[in-house]
mmCIF file of C-alpha atoms and ligand atoms in Angstrom:
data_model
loop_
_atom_site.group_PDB
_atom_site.id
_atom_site.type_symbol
_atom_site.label_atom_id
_atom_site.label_comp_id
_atom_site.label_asym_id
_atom_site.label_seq_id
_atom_site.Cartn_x
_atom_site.Cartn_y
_atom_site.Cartn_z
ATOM 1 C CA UNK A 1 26.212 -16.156 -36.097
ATOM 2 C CA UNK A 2 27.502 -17.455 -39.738
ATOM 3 C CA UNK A 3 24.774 -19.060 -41.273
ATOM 4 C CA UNK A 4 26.329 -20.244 -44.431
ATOM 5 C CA UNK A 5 29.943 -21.813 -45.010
ATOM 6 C CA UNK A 6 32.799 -19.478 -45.445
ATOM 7 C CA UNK A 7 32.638 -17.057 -48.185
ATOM 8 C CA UNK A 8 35.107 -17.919 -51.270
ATOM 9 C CA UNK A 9 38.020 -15.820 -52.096
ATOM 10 C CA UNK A 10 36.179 -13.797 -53.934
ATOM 11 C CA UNK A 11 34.672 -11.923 -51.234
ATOM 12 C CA UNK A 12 36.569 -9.126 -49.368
ATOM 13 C CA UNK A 13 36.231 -9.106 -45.378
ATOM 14 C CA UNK A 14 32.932 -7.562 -43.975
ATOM 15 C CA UNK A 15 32.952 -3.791 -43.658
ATOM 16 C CA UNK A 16 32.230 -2.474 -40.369
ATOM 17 C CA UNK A 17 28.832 -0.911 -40.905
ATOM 18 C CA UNK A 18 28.382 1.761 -37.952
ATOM 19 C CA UNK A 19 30.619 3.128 -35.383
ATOM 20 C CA UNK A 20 30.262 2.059 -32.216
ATOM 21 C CA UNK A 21 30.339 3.896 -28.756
ATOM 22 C CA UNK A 22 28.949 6.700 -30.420
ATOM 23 C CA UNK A 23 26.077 8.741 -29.643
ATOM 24 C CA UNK A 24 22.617 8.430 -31.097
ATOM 25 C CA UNK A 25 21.932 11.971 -32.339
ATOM 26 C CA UNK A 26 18.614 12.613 -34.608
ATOM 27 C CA UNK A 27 18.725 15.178 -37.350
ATOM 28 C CA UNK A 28 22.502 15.671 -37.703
ATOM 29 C CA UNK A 29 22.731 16.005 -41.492
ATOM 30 C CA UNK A 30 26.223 15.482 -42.796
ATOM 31 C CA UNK A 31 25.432 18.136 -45.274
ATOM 32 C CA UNK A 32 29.714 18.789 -46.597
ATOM 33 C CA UNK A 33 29.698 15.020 -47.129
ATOM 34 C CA UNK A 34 26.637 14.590 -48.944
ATOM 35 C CA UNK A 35 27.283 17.937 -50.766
ATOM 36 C CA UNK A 36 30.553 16.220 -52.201
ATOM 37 C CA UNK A 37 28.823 12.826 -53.308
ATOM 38 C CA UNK A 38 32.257 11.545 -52.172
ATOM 39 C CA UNK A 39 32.474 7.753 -51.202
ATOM 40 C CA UNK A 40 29.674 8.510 -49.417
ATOM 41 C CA UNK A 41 27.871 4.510 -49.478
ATOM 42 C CA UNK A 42 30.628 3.295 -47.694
ATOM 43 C CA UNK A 43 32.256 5.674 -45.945
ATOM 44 C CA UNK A 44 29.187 7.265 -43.833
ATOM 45 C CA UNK A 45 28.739 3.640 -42.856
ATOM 46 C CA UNK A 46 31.511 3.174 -40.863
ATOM 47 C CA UNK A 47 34.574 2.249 -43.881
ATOM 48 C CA UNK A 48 33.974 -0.295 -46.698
ATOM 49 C CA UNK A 49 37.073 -1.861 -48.552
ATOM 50 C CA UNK A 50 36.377 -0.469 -51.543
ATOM 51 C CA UNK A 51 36.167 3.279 -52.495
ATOM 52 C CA UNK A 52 33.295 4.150 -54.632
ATOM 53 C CA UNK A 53 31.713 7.369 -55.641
ATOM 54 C CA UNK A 54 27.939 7.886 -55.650
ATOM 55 C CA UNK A 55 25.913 10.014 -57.727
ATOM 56 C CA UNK A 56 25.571 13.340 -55.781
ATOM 57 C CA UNK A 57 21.820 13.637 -56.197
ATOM 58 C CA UNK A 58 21.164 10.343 -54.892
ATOM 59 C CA UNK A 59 23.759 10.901 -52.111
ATOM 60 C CA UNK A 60 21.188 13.868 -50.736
ATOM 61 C CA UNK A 61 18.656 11.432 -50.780
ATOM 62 C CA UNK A 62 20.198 9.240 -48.086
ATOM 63 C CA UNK A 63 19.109 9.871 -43.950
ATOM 64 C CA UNK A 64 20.940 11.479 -41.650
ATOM 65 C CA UNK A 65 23.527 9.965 -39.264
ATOM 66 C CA UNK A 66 22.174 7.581 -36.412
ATOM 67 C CA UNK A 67 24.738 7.580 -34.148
ATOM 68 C CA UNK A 68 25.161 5.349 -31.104
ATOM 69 C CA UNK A 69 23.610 2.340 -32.597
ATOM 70 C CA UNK A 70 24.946 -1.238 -31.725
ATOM 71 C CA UNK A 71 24.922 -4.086 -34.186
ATOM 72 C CA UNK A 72 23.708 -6.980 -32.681
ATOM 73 C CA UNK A 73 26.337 -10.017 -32.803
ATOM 74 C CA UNK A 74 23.945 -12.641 -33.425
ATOM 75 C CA UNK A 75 23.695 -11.024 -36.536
ATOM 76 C CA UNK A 76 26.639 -9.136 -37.808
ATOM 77 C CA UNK A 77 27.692 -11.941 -39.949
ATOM 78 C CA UNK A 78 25.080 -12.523 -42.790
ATOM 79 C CA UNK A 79 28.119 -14.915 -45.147
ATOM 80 C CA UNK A 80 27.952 -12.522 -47.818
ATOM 81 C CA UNK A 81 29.552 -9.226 -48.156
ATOM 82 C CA UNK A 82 26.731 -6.318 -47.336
ATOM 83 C CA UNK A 83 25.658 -4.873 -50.864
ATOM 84 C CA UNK A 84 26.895 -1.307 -51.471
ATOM 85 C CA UNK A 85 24.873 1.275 -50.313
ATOM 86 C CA UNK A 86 25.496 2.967 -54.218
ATOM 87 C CA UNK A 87 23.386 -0.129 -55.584
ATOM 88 C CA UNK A 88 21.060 -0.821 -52.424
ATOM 89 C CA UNK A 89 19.533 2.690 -52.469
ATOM 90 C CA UNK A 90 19.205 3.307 -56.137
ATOM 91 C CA UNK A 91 17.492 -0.243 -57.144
ATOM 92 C CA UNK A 92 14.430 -0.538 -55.255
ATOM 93 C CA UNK A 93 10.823 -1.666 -55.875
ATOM 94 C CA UNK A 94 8.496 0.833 -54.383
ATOM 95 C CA UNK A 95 5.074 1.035 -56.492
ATOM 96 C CA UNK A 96 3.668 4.122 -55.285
ATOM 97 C CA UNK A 97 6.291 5.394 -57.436
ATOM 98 C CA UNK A 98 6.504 3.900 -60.231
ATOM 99 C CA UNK A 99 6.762 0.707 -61.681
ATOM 100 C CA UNK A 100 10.147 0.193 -62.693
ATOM 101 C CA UNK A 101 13.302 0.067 -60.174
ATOM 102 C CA UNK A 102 14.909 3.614 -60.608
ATOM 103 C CA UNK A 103 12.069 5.418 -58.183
ATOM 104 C CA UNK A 104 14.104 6.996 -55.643
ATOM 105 C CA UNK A 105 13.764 10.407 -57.227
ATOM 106 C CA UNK A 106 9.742 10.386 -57.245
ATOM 107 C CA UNK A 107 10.211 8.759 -53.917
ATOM 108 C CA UNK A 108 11.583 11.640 -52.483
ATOM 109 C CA UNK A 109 7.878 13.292 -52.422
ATOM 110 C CA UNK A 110 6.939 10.880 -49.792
ATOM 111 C CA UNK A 111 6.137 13.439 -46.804
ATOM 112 C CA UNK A 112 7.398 11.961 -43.659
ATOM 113 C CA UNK A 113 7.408 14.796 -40.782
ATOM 114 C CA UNK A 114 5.678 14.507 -39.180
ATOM 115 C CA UNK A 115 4.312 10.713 -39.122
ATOM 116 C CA UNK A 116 1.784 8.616 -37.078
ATOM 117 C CA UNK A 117 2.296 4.936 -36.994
ATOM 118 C CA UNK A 118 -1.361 3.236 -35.588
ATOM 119 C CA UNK A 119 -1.072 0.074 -33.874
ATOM 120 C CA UNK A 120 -4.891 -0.868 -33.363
ATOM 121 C CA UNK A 121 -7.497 -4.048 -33.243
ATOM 122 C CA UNK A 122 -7.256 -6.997 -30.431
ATOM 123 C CA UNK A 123 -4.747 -5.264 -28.492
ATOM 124 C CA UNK A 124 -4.878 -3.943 -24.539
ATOM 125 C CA UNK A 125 -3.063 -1.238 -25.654
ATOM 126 C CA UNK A 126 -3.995 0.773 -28.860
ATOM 127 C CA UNK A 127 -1.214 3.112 -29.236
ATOM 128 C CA UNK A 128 -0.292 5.703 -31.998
ATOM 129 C CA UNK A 129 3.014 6.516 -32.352
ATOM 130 C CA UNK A 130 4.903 9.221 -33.784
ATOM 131 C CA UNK A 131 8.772 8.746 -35.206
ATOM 132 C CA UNK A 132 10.194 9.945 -31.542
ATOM 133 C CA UNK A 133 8.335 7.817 -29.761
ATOM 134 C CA UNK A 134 9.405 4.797 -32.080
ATOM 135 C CA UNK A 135 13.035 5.860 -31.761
ATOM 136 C CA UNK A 136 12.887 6.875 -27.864
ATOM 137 C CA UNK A 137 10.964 3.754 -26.214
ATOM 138 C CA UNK A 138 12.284 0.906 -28.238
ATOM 139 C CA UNK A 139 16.225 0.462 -28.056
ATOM 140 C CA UNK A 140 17.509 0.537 -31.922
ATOM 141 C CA UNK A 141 20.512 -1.932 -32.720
ATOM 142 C CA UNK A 142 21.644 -2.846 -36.263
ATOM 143 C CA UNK A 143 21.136 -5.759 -38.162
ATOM 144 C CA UNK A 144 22.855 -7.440 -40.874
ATOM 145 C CA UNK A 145 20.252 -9.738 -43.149
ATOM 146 C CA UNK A 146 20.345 -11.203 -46.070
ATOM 147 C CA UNK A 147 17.619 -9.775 -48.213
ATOM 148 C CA UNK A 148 16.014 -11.680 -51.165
ATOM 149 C CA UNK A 149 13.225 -10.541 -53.280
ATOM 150 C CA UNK A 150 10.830 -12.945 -55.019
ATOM 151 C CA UNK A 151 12.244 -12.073 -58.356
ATOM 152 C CA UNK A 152 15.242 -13.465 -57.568
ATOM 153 C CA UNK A 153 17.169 -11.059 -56.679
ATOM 154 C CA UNK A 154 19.152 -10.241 -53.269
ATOM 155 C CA UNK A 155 21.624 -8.083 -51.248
ATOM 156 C CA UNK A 156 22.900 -7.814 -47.593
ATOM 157 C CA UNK A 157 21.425 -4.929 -45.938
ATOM 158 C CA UNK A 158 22.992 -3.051 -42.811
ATOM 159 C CA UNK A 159 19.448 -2.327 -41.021
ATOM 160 C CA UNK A 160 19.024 -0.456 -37.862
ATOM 161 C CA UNK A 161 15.497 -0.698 -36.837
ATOM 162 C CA UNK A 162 14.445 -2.713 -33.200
ATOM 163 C CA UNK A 163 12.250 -6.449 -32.661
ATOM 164 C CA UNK A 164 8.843 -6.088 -34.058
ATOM 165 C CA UNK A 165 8.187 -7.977 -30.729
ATOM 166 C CA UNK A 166 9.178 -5.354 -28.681
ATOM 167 C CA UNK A 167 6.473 -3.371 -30.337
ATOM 168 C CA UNK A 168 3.831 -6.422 -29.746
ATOM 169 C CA UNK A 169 5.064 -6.671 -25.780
ATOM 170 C CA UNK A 170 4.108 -2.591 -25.367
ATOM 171 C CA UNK A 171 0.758 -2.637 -27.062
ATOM 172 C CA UNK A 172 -0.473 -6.791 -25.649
ATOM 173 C CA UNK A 173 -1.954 -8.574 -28.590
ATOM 174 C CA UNK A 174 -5.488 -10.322 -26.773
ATOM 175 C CA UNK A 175 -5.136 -13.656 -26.713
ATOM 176 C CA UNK A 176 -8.134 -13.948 -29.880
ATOM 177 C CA UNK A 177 -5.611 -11.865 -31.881
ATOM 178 C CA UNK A 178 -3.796 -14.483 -34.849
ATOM 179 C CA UNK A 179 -2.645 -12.185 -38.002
ATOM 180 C CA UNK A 180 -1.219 -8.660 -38.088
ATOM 181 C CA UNK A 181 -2.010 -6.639 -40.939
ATOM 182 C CA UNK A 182 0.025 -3.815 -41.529
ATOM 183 C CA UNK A 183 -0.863 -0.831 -44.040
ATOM 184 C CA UNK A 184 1.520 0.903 -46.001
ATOM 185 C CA UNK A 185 1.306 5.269 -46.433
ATOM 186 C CA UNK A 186 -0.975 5.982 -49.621
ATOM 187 C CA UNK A 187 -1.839 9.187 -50.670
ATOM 188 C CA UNK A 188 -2.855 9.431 -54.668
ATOM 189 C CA UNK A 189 -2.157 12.708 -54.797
ATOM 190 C CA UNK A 190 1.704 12.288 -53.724
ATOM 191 C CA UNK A 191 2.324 8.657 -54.657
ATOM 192 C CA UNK A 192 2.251 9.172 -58.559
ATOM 193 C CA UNK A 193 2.654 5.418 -59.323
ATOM 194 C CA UNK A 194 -1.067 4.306 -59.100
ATOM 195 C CA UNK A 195 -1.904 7.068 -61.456
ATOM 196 C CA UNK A 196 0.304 5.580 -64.035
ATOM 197 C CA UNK A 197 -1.199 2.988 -66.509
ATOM 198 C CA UNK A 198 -0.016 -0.375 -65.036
ATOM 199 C CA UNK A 199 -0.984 0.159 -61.229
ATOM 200 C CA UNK A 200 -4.270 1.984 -61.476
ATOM 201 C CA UNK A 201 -6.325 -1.144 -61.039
ATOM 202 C CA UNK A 202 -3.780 -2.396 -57.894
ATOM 203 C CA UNK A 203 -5.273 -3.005 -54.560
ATOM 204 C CA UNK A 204 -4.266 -0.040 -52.796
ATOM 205 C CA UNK A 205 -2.915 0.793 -50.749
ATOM 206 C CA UNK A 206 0.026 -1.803 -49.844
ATOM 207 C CA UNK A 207 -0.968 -3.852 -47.157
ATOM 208 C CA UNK A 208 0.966 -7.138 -45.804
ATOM 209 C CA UNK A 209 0.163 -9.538 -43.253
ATOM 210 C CA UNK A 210 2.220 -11.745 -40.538
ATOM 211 C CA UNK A 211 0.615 -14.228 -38.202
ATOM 212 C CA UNK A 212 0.995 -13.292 -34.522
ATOM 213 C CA UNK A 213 3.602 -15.936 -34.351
ATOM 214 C CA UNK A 214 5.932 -15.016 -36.933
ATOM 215 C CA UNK A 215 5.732 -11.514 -35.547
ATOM 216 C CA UNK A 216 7.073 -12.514 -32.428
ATOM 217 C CA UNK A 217 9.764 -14.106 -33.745
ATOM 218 C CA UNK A 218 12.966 -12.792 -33.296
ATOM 219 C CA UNK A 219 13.969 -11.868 -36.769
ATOM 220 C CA UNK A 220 11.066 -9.831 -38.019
ATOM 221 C CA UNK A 221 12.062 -6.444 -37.247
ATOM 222 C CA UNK A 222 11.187 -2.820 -38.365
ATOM 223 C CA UNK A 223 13.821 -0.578 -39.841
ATOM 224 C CA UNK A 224 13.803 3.225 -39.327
ATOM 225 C CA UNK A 225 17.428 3.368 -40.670
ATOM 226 C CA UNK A 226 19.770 1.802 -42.899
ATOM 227 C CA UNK A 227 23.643 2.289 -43.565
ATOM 228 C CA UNK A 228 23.723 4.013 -40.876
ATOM 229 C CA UNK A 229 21.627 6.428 -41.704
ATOM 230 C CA UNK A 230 17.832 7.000 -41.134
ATOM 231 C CA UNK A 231 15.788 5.248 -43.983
ATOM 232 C CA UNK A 232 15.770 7.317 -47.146
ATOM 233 C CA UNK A 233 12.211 7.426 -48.408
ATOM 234 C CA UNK A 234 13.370 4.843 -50.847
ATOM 235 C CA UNK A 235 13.963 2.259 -49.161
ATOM 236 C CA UNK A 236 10.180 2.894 -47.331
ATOM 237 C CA UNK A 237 10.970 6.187 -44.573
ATOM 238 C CA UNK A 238 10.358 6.403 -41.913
ATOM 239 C CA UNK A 239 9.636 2.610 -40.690
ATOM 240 C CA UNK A 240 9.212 -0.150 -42.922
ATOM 241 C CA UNK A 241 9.225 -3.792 -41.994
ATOM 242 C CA UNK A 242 12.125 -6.368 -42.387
ATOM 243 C CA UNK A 243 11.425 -10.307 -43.011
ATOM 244 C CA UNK A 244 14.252 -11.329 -43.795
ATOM 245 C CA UNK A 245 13.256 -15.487 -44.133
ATOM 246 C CA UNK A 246 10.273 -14.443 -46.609
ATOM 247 C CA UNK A 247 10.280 -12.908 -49.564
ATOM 248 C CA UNK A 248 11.138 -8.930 -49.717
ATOM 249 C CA UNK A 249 7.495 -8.253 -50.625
ATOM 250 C CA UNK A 250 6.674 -9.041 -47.089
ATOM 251 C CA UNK A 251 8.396 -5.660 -46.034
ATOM 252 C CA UNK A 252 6.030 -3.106 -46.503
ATOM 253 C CA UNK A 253 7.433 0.334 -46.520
ATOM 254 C CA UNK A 254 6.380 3.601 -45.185
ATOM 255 C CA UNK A 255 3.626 1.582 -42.776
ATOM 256 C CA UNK A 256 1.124 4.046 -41.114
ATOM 257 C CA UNK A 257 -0.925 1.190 -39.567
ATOM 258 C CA UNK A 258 -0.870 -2.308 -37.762
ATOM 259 C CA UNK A 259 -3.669 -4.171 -36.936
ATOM 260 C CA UNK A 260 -4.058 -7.043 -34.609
ATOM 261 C CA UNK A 261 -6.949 -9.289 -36.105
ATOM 262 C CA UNK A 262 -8.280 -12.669 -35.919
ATOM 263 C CA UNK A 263 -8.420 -14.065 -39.662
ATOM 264 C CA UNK A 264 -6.077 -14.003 -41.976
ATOM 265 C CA UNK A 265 -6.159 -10.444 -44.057
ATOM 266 C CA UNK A 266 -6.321 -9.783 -47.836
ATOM 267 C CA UNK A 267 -2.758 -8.268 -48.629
ATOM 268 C CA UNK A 268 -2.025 -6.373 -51.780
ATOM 269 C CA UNK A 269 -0.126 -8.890 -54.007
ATOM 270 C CA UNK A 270 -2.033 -11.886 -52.828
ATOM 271 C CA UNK A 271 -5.222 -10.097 -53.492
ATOM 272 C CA UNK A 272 -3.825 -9.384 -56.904
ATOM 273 C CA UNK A 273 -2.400 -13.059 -57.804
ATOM 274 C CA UNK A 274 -2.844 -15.204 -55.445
ATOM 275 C CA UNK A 275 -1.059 -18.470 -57.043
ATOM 276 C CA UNK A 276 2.089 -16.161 -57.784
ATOM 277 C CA UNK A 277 2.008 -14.937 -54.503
ATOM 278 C CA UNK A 278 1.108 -16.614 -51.195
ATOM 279 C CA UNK A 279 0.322 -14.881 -47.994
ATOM 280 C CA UNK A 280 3.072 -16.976 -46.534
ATOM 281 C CA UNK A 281 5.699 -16.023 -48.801
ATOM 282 C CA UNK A 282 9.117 -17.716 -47.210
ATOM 283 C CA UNK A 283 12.058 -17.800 -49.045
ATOM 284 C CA UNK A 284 11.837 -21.821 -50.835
ATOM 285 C CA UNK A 285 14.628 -22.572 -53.243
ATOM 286 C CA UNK A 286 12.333 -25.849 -54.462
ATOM 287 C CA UNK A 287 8.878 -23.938 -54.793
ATOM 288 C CA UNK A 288 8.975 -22.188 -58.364
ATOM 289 C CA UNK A 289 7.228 -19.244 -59.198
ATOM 290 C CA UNK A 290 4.597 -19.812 -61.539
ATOM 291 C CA UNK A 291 6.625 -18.007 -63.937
ATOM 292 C CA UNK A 292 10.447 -18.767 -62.771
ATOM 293 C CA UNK A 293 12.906 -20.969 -60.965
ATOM 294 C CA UNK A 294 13.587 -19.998 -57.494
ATOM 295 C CA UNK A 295 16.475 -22.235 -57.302
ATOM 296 C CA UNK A 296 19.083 -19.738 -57.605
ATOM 297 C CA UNK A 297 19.146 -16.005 -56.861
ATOM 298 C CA UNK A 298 21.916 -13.032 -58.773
ATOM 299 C CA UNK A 299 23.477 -10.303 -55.919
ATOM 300 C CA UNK A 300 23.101 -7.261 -56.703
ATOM 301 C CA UNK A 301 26.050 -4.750 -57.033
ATOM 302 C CA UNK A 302 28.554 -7.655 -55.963
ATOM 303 C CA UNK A 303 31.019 -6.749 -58.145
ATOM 304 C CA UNK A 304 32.339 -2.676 -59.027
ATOM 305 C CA UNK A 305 30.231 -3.498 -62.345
ATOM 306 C CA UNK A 306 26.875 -2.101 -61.558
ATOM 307 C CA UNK A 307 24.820 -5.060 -61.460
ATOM 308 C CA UNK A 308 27.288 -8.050 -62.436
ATOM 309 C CA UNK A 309 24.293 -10.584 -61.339
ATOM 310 C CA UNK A 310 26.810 -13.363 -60.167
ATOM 311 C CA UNK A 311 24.385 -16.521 -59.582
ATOM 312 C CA UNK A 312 24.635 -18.287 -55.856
ATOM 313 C CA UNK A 313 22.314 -20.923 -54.688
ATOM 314 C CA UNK A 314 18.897 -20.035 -52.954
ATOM 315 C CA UNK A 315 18.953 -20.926 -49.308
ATOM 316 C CA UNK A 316 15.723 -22.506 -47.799
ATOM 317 C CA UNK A 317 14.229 -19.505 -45.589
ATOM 318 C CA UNK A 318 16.799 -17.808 -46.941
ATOM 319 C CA UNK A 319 19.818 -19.236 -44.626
ATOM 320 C CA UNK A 320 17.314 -18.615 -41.439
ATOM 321 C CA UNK A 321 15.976 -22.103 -40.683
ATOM 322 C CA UNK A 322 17.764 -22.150 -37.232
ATOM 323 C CA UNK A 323 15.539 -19.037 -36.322
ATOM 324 C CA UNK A 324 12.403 -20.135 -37.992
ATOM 325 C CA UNK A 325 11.751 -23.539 -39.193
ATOM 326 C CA UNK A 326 9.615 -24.311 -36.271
ATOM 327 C CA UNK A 327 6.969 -21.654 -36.646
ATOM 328 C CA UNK A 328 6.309 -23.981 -39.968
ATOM 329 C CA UNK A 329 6.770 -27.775 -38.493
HETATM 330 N N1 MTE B 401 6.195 -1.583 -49.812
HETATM 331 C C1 MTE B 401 5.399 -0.725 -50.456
HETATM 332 N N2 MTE B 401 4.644 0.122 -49.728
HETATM 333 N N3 MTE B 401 5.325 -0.662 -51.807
HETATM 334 C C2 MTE B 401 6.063 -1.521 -52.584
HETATM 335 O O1 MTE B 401 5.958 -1.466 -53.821
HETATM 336 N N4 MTE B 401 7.668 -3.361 -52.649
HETATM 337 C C3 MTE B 401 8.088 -4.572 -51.941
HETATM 338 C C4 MTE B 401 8.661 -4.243 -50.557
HETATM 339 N N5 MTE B 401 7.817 -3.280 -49.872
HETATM 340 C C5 MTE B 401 6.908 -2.460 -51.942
HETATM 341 C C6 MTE B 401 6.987 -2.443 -50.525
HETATM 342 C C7 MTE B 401 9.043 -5.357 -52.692
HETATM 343 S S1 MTE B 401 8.414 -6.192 -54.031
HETATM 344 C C8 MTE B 401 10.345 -5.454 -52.341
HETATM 345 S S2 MTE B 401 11.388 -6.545 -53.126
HETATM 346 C C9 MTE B 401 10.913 -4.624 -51.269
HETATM 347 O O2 MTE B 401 9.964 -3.710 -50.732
HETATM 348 C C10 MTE B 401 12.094 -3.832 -51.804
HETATM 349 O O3 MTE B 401 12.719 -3.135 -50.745
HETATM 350 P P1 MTE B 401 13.943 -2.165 -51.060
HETATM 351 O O4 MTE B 401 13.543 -1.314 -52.221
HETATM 352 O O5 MTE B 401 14.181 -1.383 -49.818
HETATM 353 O O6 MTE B 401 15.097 -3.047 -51.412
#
């Protein structure tokens, strides 16, 4: 599926992300790889173009190998290169640890093993589940999505994750149940950034909402891996969720709990500024920011510069209209 016209010159064929035909093995760590920081973004994911090296303490912060996983066609083509794993993994907005976008040192105090994910409220079927249950019962593939944050940034991200509607068809939302609120891990204690100045007075702790129908839909999707790889805490270990049509602030990371509810629920950055911030959030080149244009968004890591913040047009829903522009007719 190619979304957007054919990339200019400029842009060097796709890499192949993942192996296939592979088997899906948990807990393999490629420890001499990591250990040598060696072209490790591209190369544990399968071969990039371009040979990079990565800083060798950030390189032990990335997952171990999930083998065995299939990218799904319909979307192994997102139009634009996928953003380096170097850049992806080091540049990351993650409050609970701090409020700036080099956290995925503190991040690494998240605690993860072991880890309960609730799924609760006007269901048949309240389940908790813990990572092996997530990874055994619902079949992973990998995704390729464009990713673009409200502050107008964006990448391509490799995720490997499975349908947050598989999820919804094990536990049976009722039939009264509308929005799904889902509740990020908080623990003051380990997650220094509401301690610091700027985020003491935040809502916590990170909480985002869906309505039943965008949940079903096929694009919204929870990650447990990336590049890969199993999520490193950075980018929101062990399961995060992936909107890809909305803005990234939709994804919350490290979620503990869904609930199925009836009225729409208070999420964190609504609650906080609600006219810079809707519930709804989708990706609208033509609806400013209160405090910016959204008309055009810069790529991250596109060029071997770090950030060279090349300018392309923003796409309405973010190039996925075909999927989803009739959940908002
Ligand atoms: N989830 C939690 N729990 N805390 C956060 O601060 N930041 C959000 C989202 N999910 C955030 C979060 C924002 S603003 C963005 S843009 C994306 O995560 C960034 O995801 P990435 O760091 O994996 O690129």
């Amino acid at each position: 599926m190619v979304f957007f016209k054919a990339p200019p010159d400029w842009q060097r064929p796709h890499p192949r992300v993942t192996s296939e035909g592979v088997f899906w093995r948990r807990r393999r760590f490629m420890t001499s790889l990591i250990g040598a920081g060696v072209g490790l973004a591209a190369a544990s994911a399968g071969g990039c173009q371009r040979s990079t090296t990565m800083d060798a303490d950030l390189a032990r912060t990335l997952g171990e190998p999930l083998l065995g996983v299939s990218r799904n066609r319909a979307f192994a083509d997102a139009g634009r290169e996928p953003t380096l794993q170097q850049y992806a993994s080091s540049y990351n907005n993650f409050y609970e640890f701090g409020g700036s976008k080099n956290i995925w040192a503190s991040a690494q105090a998240l605690p993860v093993d072991p880890w309960r994910l609730e799924v609760t409220g006007l269901v048949k079927n309240p389940t908790t589940y813990d990572l092996d249950d997530l990874t055994r019962r619902f079949d992973l593939e990998e995704r390729i999505y464009r990713f673009r944050c409200v502050e107008a940034w964006a990448m391509v991200v490799p995720w490997i994750g499975f349908p947050m509607r598989a999820l919804m068809a094990a536990v049976e939302p009722t039939a009264a149940a509308k929005y799904v609120r889902f509740t990020s891990f908080y623990d003051s204690a380990v997650t220094p950034g509401p301690n610091l100045g700027f985020a003491r007075n935040l809502p916590w702790p990170y909480t985002e909402g869906l309505t039943v129908d965008e949940m079903a839909n096929e694009l919204a999707f929870f990650a447990v891996g990336v590049y890969g790889r199993t999520l490193p805490k950075q980018h929101g270990a062990p399961i995060r969720m992936v909107v890809p049509w909305k803005y990234g602030f939709k994804g919350a990371k490290s979620i503990v709990k869904i609930e199925f509810v009836a009225e729409q629920p208070a999420t964190f950055w609504n609650t906080l500024t609600p006219n810079e911030y809707k519930f709804e959030a989708n990706v609208e080149p033509d609806v400013p920011h209160p405090r910016w244009s959204q008309k055009k968004e810069r790529l991250v890591g596109e060029s071997t510069a770090l950030f060279s913040w090349e300018e392309q047009p923003t796409v309405i829903y973010n190039g996925y209209g075909e999927w989803v522009a009739g959940l908002y007719g």
